[in-house]
Each structure stands twice: as C-alpha cells, then as structure tokens.
mmCIF file of C-alpha atoms in Angstrom:
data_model
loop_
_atom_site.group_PDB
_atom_site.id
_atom_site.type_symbol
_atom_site.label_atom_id
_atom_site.label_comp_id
_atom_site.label_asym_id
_atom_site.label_seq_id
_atom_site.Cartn_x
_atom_site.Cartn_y
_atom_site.Cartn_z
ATOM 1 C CA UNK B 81 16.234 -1.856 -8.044
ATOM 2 C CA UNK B 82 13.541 -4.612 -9.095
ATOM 3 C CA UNK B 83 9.935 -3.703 -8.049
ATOM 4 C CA UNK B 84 7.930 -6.656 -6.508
ATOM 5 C CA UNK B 85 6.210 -8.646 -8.840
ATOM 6 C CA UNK B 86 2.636 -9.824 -8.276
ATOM 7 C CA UNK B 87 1.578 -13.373 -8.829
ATOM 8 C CA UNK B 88 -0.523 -13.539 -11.521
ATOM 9 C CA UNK B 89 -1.893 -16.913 -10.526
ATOM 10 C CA UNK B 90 -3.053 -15.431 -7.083
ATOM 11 C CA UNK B 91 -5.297 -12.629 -8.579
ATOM 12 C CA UNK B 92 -7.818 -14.244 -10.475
ATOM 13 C CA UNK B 93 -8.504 -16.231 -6.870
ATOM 14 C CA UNK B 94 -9.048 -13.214 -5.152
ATOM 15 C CA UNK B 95 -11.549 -12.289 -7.706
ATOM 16 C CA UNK B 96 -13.112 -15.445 -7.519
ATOM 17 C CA UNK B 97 -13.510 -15.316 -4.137
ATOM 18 C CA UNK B 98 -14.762 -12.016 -4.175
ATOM 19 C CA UNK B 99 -17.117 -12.675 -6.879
ATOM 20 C CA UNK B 100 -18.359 -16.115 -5.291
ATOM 21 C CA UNK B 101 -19.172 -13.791 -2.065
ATOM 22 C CA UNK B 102 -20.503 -11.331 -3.472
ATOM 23 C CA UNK B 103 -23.015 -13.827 -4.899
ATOM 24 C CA UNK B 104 -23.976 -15.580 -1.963
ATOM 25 C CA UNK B 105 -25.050 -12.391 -0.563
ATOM 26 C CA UNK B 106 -26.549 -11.196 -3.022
ATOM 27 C CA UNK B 107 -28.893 -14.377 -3.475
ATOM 28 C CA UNK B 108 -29.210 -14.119 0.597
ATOM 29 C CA UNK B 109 -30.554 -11.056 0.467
ATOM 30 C CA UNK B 110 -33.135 -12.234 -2.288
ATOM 31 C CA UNK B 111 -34.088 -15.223 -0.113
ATOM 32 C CA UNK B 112 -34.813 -12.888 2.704
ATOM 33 C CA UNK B 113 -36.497 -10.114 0.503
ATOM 34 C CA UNK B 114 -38.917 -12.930 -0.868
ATOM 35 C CA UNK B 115 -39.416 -14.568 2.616
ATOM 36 C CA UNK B 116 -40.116 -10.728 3.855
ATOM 37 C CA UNK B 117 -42.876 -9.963 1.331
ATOM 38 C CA UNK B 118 -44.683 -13.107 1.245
ATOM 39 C CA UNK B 119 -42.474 -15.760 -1.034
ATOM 40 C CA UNK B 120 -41.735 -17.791 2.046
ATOM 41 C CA UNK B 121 -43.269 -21.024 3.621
ATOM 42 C CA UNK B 122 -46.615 -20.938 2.467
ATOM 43 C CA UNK B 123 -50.089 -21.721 4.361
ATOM 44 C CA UNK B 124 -51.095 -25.225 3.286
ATOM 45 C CA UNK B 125 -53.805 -25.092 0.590
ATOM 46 C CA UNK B 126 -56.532 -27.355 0.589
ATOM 47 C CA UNK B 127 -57.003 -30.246 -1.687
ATOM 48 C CA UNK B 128 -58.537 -30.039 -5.211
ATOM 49 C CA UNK B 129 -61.879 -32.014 -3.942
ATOM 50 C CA UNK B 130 -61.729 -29.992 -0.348
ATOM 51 C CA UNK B 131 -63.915 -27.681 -1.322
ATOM 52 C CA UNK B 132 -66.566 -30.225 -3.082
ATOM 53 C CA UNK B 133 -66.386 -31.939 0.886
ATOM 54 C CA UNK B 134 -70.681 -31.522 2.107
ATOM 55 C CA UNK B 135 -71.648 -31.402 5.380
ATOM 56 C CA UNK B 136 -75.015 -31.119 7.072
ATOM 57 C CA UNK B 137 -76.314 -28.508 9.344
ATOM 58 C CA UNK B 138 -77.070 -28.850 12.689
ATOM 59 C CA UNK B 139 -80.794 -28.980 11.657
ATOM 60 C CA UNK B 140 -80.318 -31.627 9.170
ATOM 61 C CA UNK B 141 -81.611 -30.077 6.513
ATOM 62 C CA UNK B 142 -79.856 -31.769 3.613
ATOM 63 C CA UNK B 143 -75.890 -30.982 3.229
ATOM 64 C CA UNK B 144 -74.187 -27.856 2.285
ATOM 65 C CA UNK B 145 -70.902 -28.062 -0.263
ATOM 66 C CA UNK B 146 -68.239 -26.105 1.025
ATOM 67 C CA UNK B 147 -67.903 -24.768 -2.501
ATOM 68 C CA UNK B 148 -70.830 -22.296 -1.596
ATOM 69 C CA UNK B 149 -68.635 -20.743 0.761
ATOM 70 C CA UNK B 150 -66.032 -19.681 -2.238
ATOM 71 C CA UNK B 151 -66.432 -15.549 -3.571
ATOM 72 C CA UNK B 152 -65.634 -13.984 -0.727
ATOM 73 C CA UNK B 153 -63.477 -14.190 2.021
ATOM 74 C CA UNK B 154 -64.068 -16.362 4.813
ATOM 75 C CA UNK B 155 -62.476 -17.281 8.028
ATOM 76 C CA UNK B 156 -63.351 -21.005 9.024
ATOM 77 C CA UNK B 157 -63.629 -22.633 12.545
ATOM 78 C CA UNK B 158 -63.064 -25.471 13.654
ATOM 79 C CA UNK B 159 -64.266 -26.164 16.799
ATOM 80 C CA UNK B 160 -66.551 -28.323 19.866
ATOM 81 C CA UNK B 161 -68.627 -28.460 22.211
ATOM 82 C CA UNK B 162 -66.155 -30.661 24.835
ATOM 83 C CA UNK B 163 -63.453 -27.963 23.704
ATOM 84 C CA UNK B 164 -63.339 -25.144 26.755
ATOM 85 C CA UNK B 165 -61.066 -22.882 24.277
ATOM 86 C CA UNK B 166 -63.510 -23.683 21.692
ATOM 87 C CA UNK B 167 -66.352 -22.486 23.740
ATOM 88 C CA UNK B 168 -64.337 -19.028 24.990
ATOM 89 C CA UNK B 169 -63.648 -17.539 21.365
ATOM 90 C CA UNK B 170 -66.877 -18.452 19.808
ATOM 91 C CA UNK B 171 -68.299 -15.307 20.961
ATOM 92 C CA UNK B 172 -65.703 -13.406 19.948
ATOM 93 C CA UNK B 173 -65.762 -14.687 16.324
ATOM 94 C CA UNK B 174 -69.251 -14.613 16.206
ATOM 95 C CA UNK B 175 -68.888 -10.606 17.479
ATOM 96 C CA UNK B 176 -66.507 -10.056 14.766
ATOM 97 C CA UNK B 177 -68.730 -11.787 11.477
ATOM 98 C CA UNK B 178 -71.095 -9.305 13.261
ATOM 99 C CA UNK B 179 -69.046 -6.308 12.962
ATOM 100 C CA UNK B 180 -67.588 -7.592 9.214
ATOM 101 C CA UNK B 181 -70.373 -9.473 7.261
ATOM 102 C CA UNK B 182 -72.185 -6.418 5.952
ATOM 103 C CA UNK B 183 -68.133 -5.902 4.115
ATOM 104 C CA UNK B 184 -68.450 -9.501 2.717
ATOM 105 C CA UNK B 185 -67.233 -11.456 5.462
ATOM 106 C CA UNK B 186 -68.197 -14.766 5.800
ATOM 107 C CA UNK B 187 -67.717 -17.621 8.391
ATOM 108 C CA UNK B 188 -68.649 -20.474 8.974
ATOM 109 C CA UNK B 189 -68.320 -22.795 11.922
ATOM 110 C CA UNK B 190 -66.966 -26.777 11.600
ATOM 111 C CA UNK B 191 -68.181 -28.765 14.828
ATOM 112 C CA UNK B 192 -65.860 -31.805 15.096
ATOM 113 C CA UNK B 193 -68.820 -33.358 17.728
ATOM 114 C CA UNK B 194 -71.925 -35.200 18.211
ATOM 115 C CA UNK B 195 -74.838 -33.636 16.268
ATOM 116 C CA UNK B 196 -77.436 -34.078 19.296
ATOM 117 C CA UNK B 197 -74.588 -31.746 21.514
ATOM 118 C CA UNK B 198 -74.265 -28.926 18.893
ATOM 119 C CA UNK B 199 -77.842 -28.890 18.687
ATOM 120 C CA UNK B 200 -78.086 -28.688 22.482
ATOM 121 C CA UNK B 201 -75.500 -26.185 22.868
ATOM 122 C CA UNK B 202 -76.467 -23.646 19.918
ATOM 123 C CA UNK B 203 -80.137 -23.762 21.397
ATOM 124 C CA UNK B 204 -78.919 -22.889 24.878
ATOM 125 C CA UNK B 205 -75.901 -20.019 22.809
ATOM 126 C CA UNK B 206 -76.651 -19.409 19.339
ATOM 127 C CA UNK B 207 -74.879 -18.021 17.291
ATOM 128 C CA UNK B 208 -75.034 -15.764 13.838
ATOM 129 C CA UNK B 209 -72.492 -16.994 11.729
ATOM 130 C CA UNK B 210 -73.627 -21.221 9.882
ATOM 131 C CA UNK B 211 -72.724 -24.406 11.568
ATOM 132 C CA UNK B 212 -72.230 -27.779 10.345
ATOM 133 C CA UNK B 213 -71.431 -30.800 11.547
ATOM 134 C CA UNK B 214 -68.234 -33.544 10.825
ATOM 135 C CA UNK B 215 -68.318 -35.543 13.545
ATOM 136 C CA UNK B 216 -64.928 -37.202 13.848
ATOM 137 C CA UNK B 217 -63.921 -36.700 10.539
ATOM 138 C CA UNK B 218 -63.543 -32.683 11.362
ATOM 139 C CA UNK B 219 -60.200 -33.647 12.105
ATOM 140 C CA UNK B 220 -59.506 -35.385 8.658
ATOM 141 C CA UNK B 221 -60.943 -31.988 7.088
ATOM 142 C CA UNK B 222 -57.963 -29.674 9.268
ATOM 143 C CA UNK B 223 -55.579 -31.346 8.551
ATOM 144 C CA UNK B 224 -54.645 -30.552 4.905
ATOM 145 C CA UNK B 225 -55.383 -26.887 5.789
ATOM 146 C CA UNK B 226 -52.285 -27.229 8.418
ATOM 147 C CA UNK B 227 -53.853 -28.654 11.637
ATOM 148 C CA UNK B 228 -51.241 -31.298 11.826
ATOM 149 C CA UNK B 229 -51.248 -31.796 15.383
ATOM 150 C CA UNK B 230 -55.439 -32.386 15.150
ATOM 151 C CA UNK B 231 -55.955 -30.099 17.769
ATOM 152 C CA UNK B 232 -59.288 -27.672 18.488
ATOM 153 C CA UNK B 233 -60.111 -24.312 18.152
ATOM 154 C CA UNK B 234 -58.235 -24.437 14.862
ATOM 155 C CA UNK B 235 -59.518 -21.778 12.235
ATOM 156 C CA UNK B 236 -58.321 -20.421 8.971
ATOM 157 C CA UNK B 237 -58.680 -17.474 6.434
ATOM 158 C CA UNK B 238 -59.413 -17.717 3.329
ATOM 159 C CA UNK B 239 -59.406 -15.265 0.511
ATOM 160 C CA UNK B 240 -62.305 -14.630 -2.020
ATOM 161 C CA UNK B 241 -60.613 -17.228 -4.300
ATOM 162 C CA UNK B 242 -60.867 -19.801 -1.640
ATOM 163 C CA UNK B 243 -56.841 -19.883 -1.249
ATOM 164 C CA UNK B 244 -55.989 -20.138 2.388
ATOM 165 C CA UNK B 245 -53.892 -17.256 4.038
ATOM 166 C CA UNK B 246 -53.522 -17.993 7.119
ATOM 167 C CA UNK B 247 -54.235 -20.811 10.274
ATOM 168 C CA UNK B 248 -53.771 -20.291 13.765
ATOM 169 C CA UNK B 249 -54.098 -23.379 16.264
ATOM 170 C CA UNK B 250 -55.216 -22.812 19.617
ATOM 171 C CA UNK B 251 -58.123 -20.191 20.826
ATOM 172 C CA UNK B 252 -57.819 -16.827 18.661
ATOM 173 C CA UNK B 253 -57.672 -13.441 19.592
ATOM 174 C CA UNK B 254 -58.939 -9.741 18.619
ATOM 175 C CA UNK B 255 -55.386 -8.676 17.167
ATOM 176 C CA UNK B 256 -55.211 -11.769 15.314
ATOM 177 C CA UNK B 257 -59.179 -11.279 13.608
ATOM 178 C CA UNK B 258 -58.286 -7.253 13.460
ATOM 179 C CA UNK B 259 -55.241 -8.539 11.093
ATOM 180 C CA UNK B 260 -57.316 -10.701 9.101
ATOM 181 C CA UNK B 261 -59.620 -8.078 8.320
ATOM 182 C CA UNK B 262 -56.793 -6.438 6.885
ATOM 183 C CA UNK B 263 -55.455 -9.596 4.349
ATOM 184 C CA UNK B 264 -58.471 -10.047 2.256
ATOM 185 C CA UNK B 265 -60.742 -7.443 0.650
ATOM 186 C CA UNK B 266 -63.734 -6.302 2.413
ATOM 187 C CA UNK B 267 -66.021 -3.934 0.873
ATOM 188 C CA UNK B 268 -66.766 -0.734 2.245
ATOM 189 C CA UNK B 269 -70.672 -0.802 3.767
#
C-alpha cells in the first residue's frame, strides 16, 4: 500500500499565507499600540511665525508677542463677548488659572471682538488670567491650532515648549481642565 503523497507545490502557499497573516496582524497591532499611547492623529501645531503673532491688550498698552507666553504650560482661549458659551466658562477657567497658576499655569484669553466691548465687559466681570484683543482676525489665529470650523469658545493646551496637546471646540468643562492639569508639568507650590 502507497501512502498519500503531499503536494509539494501547495505547502509553501500555506506558509505564505500564514506568514503574510501573521504579518498583517502583527503590524495591526503596532498601529493600534502607537495610536493607544500617543503616535496617532496628532493636535495641529501652530505655525513657525504663530508664536511671533502680537496683539494688544484691552488697555492698549502697546502689544504683547505671544512668544512671552512660551516656558510653561498654558491653556489658551479663544473667546467673545456676543458668544453666550463664551461668557458661561470664562469663570470657570478663570477659577481654575486661580487654583493652578501658583504650579506654573498660565492662560491667557484671545477676544475675537470689538475692543470698546471687551473693555466694557471685563470692567463690569474681570477677570485674573491676561486678555488681548484680535478682532476678526481671532479666527485666522484658531485655525492652524485646529479650529477649522471657526467656531467660539475654542481653547487649547499647550505644553512648556509651546507644542499644542490638545483643543476642544465648544464651551469646556471641569473634567476636561482637571485632565489638562494632568498632561503638562505643574510644579508642586
């Protein structure tokens, strides 16, 4: 009696086929691993000459660089007067650069609005954290930081290196500051 013969053509297939799947999961599991820990779609980074953008404070005292706002982390808001989600967080982020500037927090406040309104409205609610003003080209500013839809509140972290981290449209919230607290290095008061 003859024992059954294998094909020999048929076997390397099998192997390739294995081997071919076993390589497409293994470089799916690296895609997800990197997307997991931070190798994914990235925050849009500003510009080169972003940070070299001035703007003048609500006093009009001069301009202010944005550069000046590099070192340490910062979450930035943009924001206005006409904007009624605008106007409900601002307390709430000016509470929190309360609670986290003494760590090295900083934050400052865009107002994509009239200068005489900002004036009016941060004599009537004033608020800790700076100010300045961009009148309708706030919206040019946002939008290489990810606010393609040019929509307000819009705000962003930024590390100490001035990289941005993270952008949330619409009005924020307390777990969403809590979380940025925990991104970027605060010192300990």
């Amino acid at each position: 009696m003859t024992s059954p013969r294998k094909n020999p053509a048929a076997a390397p297939t099998r192997r390739g086929w294995l081997g071919w799947a076993a390589a497409a999961a293994g470089l799916g599991a690296a895609g997800l691993a990197a997307w997991r820990f931070g190798a994914g779609p990235s925050v849009p980074q500003p510009p080169v000459d972003w940070w070299s953008q001035r703007l003048a404070p609500p006093q009009g005292d001069g301009t202010v660089a944005l550069s000046t706002f590099r070192g340490k982390p910062l979450v930035l808001n943009f924001w206005a007067t006409w904007c009624p989600p605008c106007i409900r967080e601002l307390p709430l982020l000016d509470a929190f650069y309360q609670q986290h500037r003494q760590n090295g927090l900083q934050m400052l406040g865009i107002a994509v609005d009239q200068p005489e309104a900002v004036t009016r409205f941060l004599r009537q609610r004033p608020l800790d954290f700076p100010v300045l003003l961009a009148g309708d080209a706030g919206m040019g500013l946002a939008l290489p930081l990810g606010n393609n839809r040019n929509a307000l509140p819009f705000s962003v972290l930024f590390n100490a290196d001035g990289e941005a981290l993270e952008h949330r449209l619409g009005e924020i919230d307390q777990n969403t500051l809590a979380r940025w607290a925990g991104m970027v290095q605060l010192a300990k008061s």
